[in-house]
Short mmCIF file of C-alpha atoms in Angstrom, two decimals:
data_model
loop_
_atom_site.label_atom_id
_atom_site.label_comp_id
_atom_site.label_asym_id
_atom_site.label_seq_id
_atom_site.Cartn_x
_atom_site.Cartn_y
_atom_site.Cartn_z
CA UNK A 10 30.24 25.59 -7.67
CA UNK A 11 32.27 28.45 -8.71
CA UNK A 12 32.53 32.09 -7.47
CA UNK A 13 28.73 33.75 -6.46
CA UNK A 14 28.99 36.10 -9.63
CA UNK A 15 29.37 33.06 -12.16
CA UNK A 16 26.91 31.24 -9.95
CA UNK A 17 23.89 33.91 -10.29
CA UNK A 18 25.38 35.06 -13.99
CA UNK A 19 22.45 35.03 -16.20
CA UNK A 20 21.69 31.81 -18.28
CA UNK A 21 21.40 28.07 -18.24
CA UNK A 22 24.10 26.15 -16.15
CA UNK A 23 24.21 22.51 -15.72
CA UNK A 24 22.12 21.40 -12.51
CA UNK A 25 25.55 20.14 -10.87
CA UNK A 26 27.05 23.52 -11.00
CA UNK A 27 23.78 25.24 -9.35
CA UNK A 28 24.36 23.78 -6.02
CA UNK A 29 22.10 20.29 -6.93
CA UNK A 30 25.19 17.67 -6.67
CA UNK A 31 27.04 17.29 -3.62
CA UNK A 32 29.04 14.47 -3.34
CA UNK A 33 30.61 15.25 0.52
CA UNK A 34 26.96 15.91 1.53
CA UNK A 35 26.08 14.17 5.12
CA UNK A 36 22.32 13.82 5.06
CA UNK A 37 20.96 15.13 8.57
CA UNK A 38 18.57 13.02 10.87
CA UNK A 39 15.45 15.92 9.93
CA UNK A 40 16.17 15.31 5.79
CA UNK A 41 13.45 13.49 4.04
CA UNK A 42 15.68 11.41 1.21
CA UNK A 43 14.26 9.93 -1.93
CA UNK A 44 16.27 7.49 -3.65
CA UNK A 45 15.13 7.60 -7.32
CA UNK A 46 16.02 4.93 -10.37
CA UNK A 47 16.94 7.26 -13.27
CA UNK A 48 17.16 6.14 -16.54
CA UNK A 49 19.12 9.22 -18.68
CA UNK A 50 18.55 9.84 -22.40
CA UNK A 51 22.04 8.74 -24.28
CA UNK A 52 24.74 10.90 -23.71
CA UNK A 53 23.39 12.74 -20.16
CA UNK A 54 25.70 12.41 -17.53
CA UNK A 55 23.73 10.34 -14.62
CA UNK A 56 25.40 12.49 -12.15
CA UNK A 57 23.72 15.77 -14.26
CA UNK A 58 20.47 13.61 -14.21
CA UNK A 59 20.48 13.14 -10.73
CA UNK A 60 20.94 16.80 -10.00
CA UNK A 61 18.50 18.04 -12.06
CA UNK A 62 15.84 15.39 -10.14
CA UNK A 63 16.97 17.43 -7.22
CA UNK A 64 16.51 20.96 -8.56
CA UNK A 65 13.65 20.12 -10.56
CA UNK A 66 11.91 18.55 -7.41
CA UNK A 67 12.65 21.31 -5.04
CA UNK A 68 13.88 24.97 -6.09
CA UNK A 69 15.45 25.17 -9.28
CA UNK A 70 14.35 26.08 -12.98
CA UNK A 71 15.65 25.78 -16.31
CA UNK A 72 17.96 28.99 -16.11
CA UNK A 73 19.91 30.75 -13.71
CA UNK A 74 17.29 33.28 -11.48
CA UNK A 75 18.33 35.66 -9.48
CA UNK A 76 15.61 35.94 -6.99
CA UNK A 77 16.93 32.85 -5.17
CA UNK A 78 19.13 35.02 -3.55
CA UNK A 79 15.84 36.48 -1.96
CA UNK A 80 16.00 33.11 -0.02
CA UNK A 81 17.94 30.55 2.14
CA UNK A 82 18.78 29.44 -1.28
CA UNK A 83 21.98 26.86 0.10
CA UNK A 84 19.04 25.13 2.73
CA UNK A 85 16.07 24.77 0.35
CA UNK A 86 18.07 23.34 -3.06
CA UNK A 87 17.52 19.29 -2.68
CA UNK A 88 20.80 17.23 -3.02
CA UNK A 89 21.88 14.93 -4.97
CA UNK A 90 24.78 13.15 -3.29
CA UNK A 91 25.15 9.88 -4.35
CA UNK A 92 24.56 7.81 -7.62
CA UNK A 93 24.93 4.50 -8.33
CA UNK A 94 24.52 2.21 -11.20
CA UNK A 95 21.91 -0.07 -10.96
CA UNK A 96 23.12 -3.86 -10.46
CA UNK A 97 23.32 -5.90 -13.95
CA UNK A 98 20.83 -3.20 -15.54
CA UNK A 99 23.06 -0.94 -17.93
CA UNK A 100 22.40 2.64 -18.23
CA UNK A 101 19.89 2.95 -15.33
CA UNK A 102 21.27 4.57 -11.66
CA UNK A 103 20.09 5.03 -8.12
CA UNK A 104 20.26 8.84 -7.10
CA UNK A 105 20.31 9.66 -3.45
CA UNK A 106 19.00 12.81 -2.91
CA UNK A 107 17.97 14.59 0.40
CA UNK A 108 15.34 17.70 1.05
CA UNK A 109 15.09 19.99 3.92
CA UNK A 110 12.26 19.65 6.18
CA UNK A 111 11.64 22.94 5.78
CA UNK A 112 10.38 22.33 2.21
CA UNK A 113 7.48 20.47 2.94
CA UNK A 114 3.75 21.37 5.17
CA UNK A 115 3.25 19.37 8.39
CA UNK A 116 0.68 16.82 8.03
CA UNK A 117 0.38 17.00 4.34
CA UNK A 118 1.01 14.01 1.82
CA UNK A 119 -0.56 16.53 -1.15
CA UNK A 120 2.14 18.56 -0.34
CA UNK A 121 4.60 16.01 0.21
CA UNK A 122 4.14 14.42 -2.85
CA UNK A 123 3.66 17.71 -4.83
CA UNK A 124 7.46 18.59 -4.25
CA UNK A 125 8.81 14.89 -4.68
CA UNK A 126 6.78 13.68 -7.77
CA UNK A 127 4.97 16.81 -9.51
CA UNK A 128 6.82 17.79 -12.23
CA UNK A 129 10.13 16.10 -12.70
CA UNK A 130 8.32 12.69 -14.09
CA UNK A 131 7.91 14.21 -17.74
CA UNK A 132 12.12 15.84 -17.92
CA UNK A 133 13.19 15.63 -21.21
CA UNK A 134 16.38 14.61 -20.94
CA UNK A 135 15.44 11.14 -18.66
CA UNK A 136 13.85 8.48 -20.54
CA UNK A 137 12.48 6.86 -17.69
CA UNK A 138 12.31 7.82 -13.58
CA UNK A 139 10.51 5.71 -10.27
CA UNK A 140 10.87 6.97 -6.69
CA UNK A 141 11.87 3.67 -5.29
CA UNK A 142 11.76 4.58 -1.69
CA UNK A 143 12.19 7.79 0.63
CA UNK A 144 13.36 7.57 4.23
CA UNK A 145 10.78 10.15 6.10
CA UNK A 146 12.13 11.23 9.64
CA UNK A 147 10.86 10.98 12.33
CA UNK A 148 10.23 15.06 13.18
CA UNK A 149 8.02 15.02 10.06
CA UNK A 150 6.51 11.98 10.56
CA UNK A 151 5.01 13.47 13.83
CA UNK A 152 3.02 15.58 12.23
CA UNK A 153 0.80 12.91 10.80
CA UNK A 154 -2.02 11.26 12.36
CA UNK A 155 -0.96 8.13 10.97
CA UNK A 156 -3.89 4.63 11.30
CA UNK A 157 -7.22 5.90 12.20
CA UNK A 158 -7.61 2.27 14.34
CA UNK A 159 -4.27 0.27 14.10
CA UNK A 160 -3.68 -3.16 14.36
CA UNK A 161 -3.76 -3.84 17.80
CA UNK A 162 -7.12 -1.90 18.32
CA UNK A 163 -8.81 -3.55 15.24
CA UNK A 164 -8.62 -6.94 17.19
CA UNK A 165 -9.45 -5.77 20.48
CA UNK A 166 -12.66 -4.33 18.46
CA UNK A 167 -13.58 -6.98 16.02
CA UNK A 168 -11.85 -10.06 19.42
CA UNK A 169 -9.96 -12.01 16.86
CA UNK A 170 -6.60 -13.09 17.55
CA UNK A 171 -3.75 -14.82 16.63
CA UNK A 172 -4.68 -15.83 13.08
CA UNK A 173 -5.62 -13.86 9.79
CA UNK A 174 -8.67 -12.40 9.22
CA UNK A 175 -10.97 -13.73 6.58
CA UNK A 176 -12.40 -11.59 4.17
CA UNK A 177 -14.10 -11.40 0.54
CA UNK A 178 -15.28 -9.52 -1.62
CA UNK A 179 -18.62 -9.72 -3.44
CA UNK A 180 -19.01 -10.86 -6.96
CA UNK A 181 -20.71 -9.82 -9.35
CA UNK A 182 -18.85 -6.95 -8.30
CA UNK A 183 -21.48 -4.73 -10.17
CA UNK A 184 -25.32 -5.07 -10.96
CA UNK A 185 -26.74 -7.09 -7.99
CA UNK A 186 -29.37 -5.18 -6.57
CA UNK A 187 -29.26 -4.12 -2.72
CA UNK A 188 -31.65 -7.36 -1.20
CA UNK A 189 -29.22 -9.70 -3.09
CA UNK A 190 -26.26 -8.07 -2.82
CA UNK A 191 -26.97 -8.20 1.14
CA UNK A 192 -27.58 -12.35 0.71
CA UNK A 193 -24.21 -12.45 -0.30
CA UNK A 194 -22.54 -10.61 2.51
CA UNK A 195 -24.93 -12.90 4.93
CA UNK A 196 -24.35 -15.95 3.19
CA UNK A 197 -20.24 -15.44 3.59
CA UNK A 198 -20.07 -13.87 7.19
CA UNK A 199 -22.28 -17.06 8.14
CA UNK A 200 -20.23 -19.50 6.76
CA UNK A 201 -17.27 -17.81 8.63
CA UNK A 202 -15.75 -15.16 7.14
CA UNK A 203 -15.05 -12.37 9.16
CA UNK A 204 -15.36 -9.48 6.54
CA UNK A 205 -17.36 -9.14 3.40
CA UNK A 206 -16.41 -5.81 1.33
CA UNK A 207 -17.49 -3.89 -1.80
CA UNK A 208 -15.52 -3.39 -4.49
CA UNK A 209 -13.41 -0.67 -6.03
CA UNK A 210 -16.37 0.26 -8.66
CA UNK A 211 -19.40 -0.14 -6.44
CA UNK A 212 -20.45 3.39 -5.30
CA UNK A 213 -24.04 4.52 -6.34
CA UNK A 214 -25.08 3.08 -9.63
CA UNK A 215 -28.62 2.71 -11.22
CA UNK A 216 -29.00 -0.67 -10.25
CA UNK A 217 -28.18 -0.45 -6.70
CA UNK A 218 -28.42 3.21 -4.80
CA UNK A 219 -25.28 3.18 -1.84
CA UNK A 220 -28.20 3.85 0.86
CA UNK A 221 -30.20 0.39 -0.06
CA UNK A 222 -26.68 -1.48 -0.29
CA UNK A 223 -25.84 -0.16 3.51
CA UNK A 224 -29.05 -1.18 4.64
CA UNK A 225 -28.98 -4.41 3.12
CA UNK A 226 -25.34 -5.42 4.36
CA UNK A 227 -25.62 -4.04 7.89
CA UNK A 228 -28.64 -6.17 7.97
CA UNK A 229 -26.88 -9.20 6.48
CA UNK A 230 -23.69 -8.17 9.33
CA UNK A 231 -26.32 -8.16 12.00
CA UNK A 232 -28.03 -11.46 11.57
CA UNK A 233 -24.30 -13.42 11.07
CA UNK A 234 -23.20 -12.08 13.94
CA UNK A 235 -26.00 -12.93 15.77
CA UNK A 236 -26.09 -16.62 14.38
CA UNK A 237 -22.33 -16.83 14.95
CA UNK A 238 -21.76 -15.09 18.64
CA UNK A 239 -18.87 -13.43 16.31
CA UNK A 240 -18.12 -9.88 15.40
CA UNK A 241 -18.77 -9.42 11.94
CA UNK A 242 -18.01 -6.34 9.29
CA UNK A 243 -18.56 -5.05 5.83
CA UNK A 244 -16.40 -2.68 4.45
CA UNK A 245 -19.26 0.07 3.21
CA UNK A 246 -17.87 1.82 -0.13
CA UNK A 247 -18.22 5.38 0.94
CA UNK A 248 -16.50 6.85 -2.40
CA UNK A 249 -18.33 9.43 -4.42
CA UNK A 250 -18.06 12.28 -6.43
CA UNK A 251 -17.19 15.07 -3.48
CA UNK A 252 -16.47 15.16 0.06
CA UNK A 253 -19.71 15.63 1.39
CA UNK A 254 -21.38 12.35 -0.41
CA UNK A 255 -18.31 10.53 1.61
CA UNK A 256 -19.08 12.13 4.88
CA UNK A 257 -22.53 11.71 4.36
CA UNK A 258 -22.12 8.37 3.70
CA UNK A 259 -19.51 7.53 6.32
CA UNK A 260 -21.64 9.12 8.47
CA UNK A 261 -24.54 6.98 7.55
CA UNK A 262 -22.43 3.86 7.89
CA UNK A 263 -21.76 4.94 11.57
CA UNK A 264 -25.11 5.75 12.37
CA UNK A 265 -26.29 2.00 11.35
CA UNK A 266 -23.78 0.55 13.75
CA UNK A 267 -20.84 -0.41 11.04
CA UNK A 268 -17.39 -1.06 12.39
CA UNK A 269 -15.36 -0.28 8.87
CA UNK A 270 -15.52 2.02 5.71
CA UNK A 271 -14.18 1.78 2.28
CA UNK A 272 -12.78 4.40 0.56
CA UNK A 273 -10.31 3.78 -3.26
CA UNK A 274 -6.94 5.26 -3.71
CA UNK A 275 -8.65 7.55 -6.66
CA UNK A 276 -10.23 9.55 -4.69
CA UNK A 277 -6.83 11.82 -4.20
CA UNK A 278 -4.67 12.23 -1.04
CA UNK A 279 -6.01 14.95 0.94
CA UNK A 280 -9.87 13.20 0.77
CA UNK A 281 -7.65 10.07 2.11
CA UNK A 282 -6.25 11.89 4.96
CA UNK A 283 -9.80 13.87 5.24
CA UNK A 284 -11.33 10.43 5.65
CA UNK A 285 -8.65 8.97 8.07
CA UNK A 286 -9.29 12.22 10.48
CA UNK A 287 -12.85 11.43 10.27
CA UNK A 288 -12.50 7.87 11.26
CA UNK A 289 -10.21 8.53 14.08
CA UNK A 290 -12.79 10.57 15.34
CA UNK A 291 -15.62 8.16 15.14
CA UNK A 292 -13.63 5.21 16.04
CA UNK A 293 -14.26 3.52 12.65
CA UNK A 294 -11.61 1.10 11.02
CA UNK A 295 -11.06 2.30 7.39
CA UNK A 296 -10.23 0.14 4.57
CA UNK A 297 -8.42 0.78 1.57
CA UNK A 298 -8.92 -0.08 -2.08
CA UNK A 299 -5.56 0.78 -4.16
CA UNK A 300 -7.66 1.38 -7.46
CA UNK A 301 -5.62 2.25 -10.02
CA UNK A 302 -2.28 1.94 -8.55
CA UNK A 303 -1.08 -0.72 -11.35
CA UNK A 304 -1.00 2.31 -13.69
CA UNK A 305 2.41 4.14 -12.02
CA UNK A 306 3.20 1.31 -9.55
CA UNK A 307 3.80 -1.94 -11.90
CA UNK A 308 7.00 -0.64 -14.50
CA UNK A 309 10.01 -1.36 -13.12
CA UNK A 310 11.77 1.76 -14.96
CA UNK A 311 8.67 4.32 -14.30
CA UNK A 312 6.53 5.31 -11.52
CA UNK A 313 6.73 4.87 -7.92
CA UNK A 314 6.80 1.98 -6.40
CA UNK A 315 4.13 0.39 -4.20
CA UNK A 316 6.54 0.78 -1.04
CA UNK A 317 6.13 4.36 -1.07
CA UNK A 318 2.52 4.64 -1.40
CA UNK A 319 2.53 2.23 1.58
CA UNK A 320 4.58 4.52 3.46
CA UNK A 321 2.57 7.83 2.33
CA UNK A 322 -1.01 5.53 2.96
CA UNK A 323 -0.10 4.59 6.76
CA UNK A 324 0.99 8.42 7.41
CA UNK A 325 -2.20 9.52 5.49
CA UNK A 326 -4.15 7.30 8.08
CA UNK A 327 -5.59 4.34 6.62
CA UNK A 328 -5.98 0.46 8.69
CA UNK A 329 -6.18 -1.21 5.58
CA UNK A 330 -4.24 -1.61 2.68
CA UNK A 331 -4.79 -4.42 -0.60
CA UNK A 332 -0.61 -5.11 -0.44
CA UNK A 333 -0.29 -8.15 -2.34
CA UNK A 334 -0.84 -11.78 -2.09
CA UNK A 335 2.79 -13.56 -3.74
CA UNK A 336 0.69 -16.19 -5.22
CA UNK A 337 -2.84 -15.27 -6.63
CA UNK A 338 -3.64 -13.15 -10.15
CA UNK A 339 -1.94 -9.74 -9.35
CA UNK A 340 1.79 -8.41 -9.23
CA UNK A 341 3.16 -9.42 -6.50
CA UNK A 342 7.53 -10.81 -6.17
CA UNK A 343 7.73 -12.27 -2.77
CA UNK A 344 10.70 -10.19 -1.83
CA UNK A 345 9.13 -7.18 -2.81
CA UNK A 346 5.83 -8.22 -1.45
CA UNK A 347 7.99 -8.64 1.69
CA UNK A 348 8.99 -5.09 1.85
CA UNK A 349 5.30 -3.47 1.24
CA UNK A 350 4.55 -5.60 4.15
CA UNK A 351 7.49 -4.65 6.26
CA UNK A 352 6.46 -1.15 5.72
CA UNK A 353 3.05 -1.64 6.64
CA UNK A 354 3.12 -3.75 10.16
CA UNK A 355 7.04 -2.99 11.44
CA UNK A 356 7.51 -0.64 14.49
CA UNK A 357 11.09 -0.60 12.63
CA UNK A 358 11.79 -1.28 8.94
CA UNK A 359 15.43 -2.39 8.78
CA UNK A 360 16.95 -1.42 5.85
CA UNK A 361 16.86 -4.17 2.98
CA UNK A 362 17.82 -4.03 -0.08
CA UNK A 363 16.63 -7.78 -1.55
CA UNK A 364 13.14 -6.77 -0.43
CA UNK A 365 13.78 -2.88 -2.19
CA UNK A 366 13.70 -1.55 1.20
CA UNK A 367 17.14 1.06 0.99
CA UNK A 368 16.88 2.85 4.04
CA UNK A 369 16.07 2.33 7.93
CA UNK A 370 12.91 3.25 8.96
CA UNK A 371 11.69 4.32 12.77
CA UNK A 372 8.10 4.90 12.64
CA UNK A 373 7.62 7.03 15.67
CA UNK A 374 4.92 4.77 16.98
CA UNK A 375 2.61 5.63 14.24
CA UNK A 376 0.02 2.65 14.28
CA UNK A 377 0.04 -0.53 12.08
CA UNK A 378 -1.32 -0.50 8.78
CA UNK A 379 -3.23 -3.96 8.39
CA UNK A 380 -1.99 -5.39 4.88
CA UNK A 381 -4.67 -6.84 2.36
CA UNK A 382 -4.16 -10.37 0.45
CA UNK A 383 -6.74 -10.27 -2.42
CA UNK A 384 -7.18 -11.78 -5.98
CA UNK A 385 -7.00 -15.24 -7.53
CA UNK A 386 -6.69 -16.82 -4.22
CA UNK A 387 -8.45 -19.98 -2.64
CA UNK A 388 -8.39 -22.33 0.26
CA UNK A 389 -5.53 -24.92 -1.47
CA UNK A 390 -3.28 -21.84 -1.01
CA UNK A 391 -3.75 -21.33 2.78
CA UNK A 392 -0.07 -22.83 3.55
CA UNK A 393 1.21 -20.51 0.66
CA UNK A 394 -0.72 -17.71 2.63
CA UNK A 395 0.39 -18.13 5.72
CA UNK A 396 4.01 -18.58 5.34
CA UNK A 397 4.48 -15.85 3.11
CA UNK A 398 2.31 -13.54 4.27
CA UNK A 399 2.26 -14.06 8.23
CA UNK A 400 -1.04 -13.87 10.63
CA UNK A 401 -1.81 -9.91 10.33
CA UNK A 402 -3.21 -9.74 7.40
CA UNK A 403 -6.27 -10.03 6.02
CA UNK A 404 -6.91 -12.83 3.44
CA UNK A 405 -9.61 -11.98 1.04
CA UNK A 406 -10.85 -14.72 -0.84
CA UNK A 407 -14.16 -13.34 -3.31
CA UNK A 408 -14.00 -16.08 -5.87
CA UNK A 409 -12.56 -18.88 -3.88
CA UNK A 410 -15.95 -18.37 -1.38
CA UNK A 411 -18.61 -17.25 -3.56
CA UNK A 412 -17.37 -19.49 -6.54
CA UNK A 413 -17.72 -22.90 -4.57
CA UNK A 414 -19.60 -25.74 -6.11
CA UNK A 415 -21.69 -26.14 -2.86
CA UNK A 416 -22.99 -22.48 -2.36
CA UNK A 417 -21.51 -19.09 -1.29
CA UNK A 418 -21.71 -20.56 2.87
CA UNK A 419 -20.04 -23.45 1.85
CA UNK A 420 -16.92 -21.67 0.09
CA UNK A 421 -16.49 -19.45 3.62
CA UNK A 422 -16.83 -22.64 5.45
CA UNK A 423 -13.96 -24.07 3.30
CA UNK A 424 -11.76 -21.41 3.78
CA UNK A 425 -12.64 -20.89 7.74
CA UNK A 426 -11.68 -24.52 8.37
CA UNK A 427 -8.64 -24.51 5.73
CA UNK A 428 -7.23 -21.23 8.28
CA UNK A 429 -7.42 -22.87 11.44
CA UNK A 430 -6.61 -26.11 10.18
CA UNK A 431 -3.20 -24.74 9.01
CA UNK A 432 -2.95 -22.12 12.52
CA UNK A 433 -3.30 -25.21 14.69
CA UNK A 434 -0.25 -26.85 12.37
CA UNK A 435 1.76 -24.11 12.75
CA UNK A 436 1.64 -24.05 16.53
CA UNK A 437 2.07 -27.46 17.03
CA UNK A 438 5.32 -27.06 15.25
CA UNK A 439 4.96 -28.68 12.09
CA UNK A 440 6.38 -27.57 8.50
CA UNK A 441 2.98 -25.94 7.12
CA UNK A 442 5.47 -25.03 4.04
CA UNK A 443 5.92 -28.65 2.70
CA UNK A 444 3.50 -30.10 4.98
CA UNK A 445 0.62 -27.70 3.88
CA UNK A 446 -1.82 -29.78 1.27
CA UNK A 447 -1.47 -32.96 3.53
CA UNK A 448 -2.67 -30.91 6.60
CA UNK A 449 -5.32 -29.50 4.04
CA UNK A 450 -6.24 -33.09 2.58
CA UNK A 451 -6.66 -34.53 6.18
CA UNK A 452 -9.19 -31.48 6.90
CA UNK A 453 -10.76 -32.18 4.21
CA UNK A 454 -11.82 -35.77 5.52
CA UNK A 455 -14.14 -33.94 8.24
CA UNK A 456 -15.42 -30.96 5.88
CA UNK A 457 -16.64 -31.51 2.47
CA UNK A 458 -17.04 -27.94 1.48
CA UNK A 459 -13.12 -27.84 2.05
CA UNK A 460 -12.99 -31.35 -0.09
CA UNK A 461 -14.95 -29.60 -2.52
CA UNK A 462 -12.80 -26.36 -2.81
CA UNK A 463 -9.71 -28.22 -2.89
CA UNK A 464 -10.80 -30.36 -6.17
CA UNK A 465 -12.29 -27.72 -7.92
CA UNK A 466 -9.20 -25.35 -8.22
CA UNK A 467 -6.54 -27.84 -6.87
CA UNK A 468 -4.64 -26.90 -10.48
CA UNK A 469 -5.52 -23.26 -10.43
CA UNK A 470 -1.92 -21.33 -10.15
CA UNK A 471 -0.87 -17.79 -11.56
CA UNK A 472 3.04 -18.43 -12.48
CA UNK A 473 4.22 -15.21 -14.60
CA UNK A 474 7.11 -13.43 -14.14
CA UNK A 475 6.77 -10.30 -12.12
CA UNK A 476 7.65 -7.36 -13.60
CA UNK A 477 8.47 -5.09 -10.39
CA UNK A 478 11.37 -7.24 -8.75
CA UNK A 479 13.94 -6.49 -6.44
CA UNK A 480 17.50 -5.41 -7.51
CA UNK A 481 19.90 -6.86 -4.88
CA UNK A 482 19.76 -10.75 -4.79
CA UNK A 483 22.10 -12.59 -2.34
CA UNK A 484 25.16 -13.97 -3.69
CA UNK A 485 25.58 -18.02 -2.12
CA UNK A 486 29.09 -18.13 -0.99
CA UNK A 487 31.37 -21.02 -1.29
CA UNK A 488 31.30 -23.89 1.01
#
């Protein structure tokens, strides 16, 4: 780096000469390290791009200050230390770079995210960047509160166990009013479903006010579960406009006996943790809608990826979390969609690199976030489902239940006995993978509405290429 008088000389030095690139760095066991895909304009050095991701995301400016050495200047400049070019993808690199626990608030995924993301996205001189995944450790993941419920305490509450939960959500997803919007929910928990759940868009609109909606649904909960001897839920919406319509809401939710909240991704990080806090204190389960994530999480060269808002969304505090379903309408590359789900149930995420996962993991025994399958998926996909997606998860079928030929109790029916059709497969041993639509076909003999399902959208698939895939495939070696 030079002597300290060039160092603090006024003017603009390259980032790698202001302490932002160190190659012999060993990251400690306390650093939170980002591992960024930087694409740099033509003719920047990758190594200069990485470091000024570093300075740009922790201390540094455009020119030399000398007020940094006012501080612990040597501890609080992020480090790049390692870059490397992106497998069969010319001109893009992966940029290790590590940051101080002291440069970030306990508890706080605002300020978290502030540092790591806030203002190095628009840098002239990269034409692209995407946090692909951080490794957070495990003295600052302590400081978060992490699920509000968990896993393991969601089934102990709701007495389900050893299979997916059944969910959907209702459709129209706007402009029911509250009496039929509530004969939905009843009509689907009847049939079998376990959940029912608003939408991302369904708040308080003219045509349905949020406190006729809860009434109407926790009525429609009550009566399936007494019909069915089952616990029951609907996820209530609770987002508004500020944090006292959501705690008012919440609040209301609690006080008419509901077991699980809604709240969307859009409503910022902070009201996300506020919520989770809130729900860990009233024992509620809370569910979450990733609105708008498609618009930084899809582009392979841009963004962030979905793994690290998994990561930030379990320390926030959520239960639930829409992660991807492999095989219905919405992004979803099995390996990576193995990954988001690693992140979200493992006690330890091994490090990974087919499934994007680059760096080990310990999650301090923060609770289990409870991933989400939703969107373009039916009951012919159950073996699909289950082998890709394992048993905690929640499958969410809204179209593929209230779409069904014979009637919105029908289409839960159908997907009820399509689950523990293909459960009872499983654990008798058999191949559910290839032996899937034969185990569904000889269901179907015994339960029409599953006959029914299974011929109306037996030829419904959603093959496009994904455009968020992972990097690293295996190599087959010679026999």
């Amino acid at each position: 780096m030079g002597s300290q008088a060039d160092r603090y000389k006024s003017g603009v030095l390259p980032y790698a000469k202001m302490g932002y690139w160190e190659p012999d760095y060993t990251p400690k066991d306390t650093d939170v390290i980002a591992l960024f895909r930087i694409t740099p304009q033509d003719g920047v050095d990758p190594i200069e791009a990485a470091a000024a991701v570093a300075g740009e995301s922790s201390t540094a400016t455009w020119t030399v200050v000398w007020t940094d050495r006012l501080t612990a200047c040597e501890l609080y400049r992020a480090k790049a230390y390692r870059v490397d070019p992106v497998p069969s993808t010319p001109g893009q690199f992966f940029a290790y770079i590590a940051y101080d626990l002291d440069l970030f608030e306990e508890g706080s995924i605002a300020n978290l995210t502030a540092s790591i993301i806030g203002n190095v996205f628009g840098f002239k001189p990269l034409k692209a960047l995407r946090l692909e995944d951080m490794r957070i450790p495990v003295a600052y993941l302590k400081t978060f509160q992490g699920p509000a419920t968990g896993i393991v305490v969601e089934r102990e509450r709701l007495d389900k166990f050893g299979r997916p939960l059944l969910g959907a959500t209702t459709k129209p997803k706007l402009g029911l009013s509250g009496k039929n919007y509530g004969r939905v929910v009843y009509e689907a928990l009847k049939g079998g479903l376990d959940f029912v759940k608003d939408d991302e868009n369904i708040n308080s609109q003219p045509f349905m006010h949020w406190r006729d909606r809860f009434l109407f649904c926790m009525e429609a909960v009550n009566k399936a579960s007494a019909a069915t001897g089952e616990v029951k839920g609907h996820y209530l919406n609770v987002t508004a406009g500020t944090m006292e319509d959501m705690y008012e809401r919440a609040d209301f939710a609690k006080d008419l006996g509901s077991a699980i909240i809604m709240i969307d991704l859009v409503i910022g990080y902070t009201a996300i943790q506020s919520m989770a806090k809130w729900a860990r204190r009233n024992d509620m389960i809370l569910h979450l809608h990733r609105a708008g994530h498609g618009t930084y999480t899809r582009q392979k060269t841009h963004g962030v990826s979905f793994r690290v808002i998994a990561k930030w969304m379990r320390m926030a505090g959520v239960d639930h979390i829409h992660a991807g379903t492999v095989v219905g309408k919405l992004e979803g590359d099995p390996n990576v969609i193995a990954g988001i789900y690693s992140v979200c149930r493992d006690s330890f995420t091994h490090q990974n690199p087919q499934q994007g996962v680059f760096f080990d993991q310990d999650w301090a025994s923060l609770r289990k976030m409870m991933p989400v399958a939703s969107g373009g998926i039916h009951a012919g996909q159950m073996h699909q489902l289950i082998h890709y997606l394992g048993e905690d998860v929640v499958l969410q079928f809204g179209g593929g239940t209230i779409g069904h030929p014979m009637g919105i109790q029908a289409g839960a029916q159908a997907n009820r006995v399509a689950l523990e059709a293909m459960i009872k497969a499983r654990n008798e041993g058999k191949d559910i993978w290839n032996e899937g639509p034969q185990i569904l076909a000889q269901a179907a003999k015994t339960c029409s509405p599953l006959a029914a399902a299974l011929q109306t959208w037996k030829d419904v698939t959603f093959e496009y290429t994904s455009t968020d895939t992972a990097d690293f495939v295996p190599t087959p070696s010679a026999s």
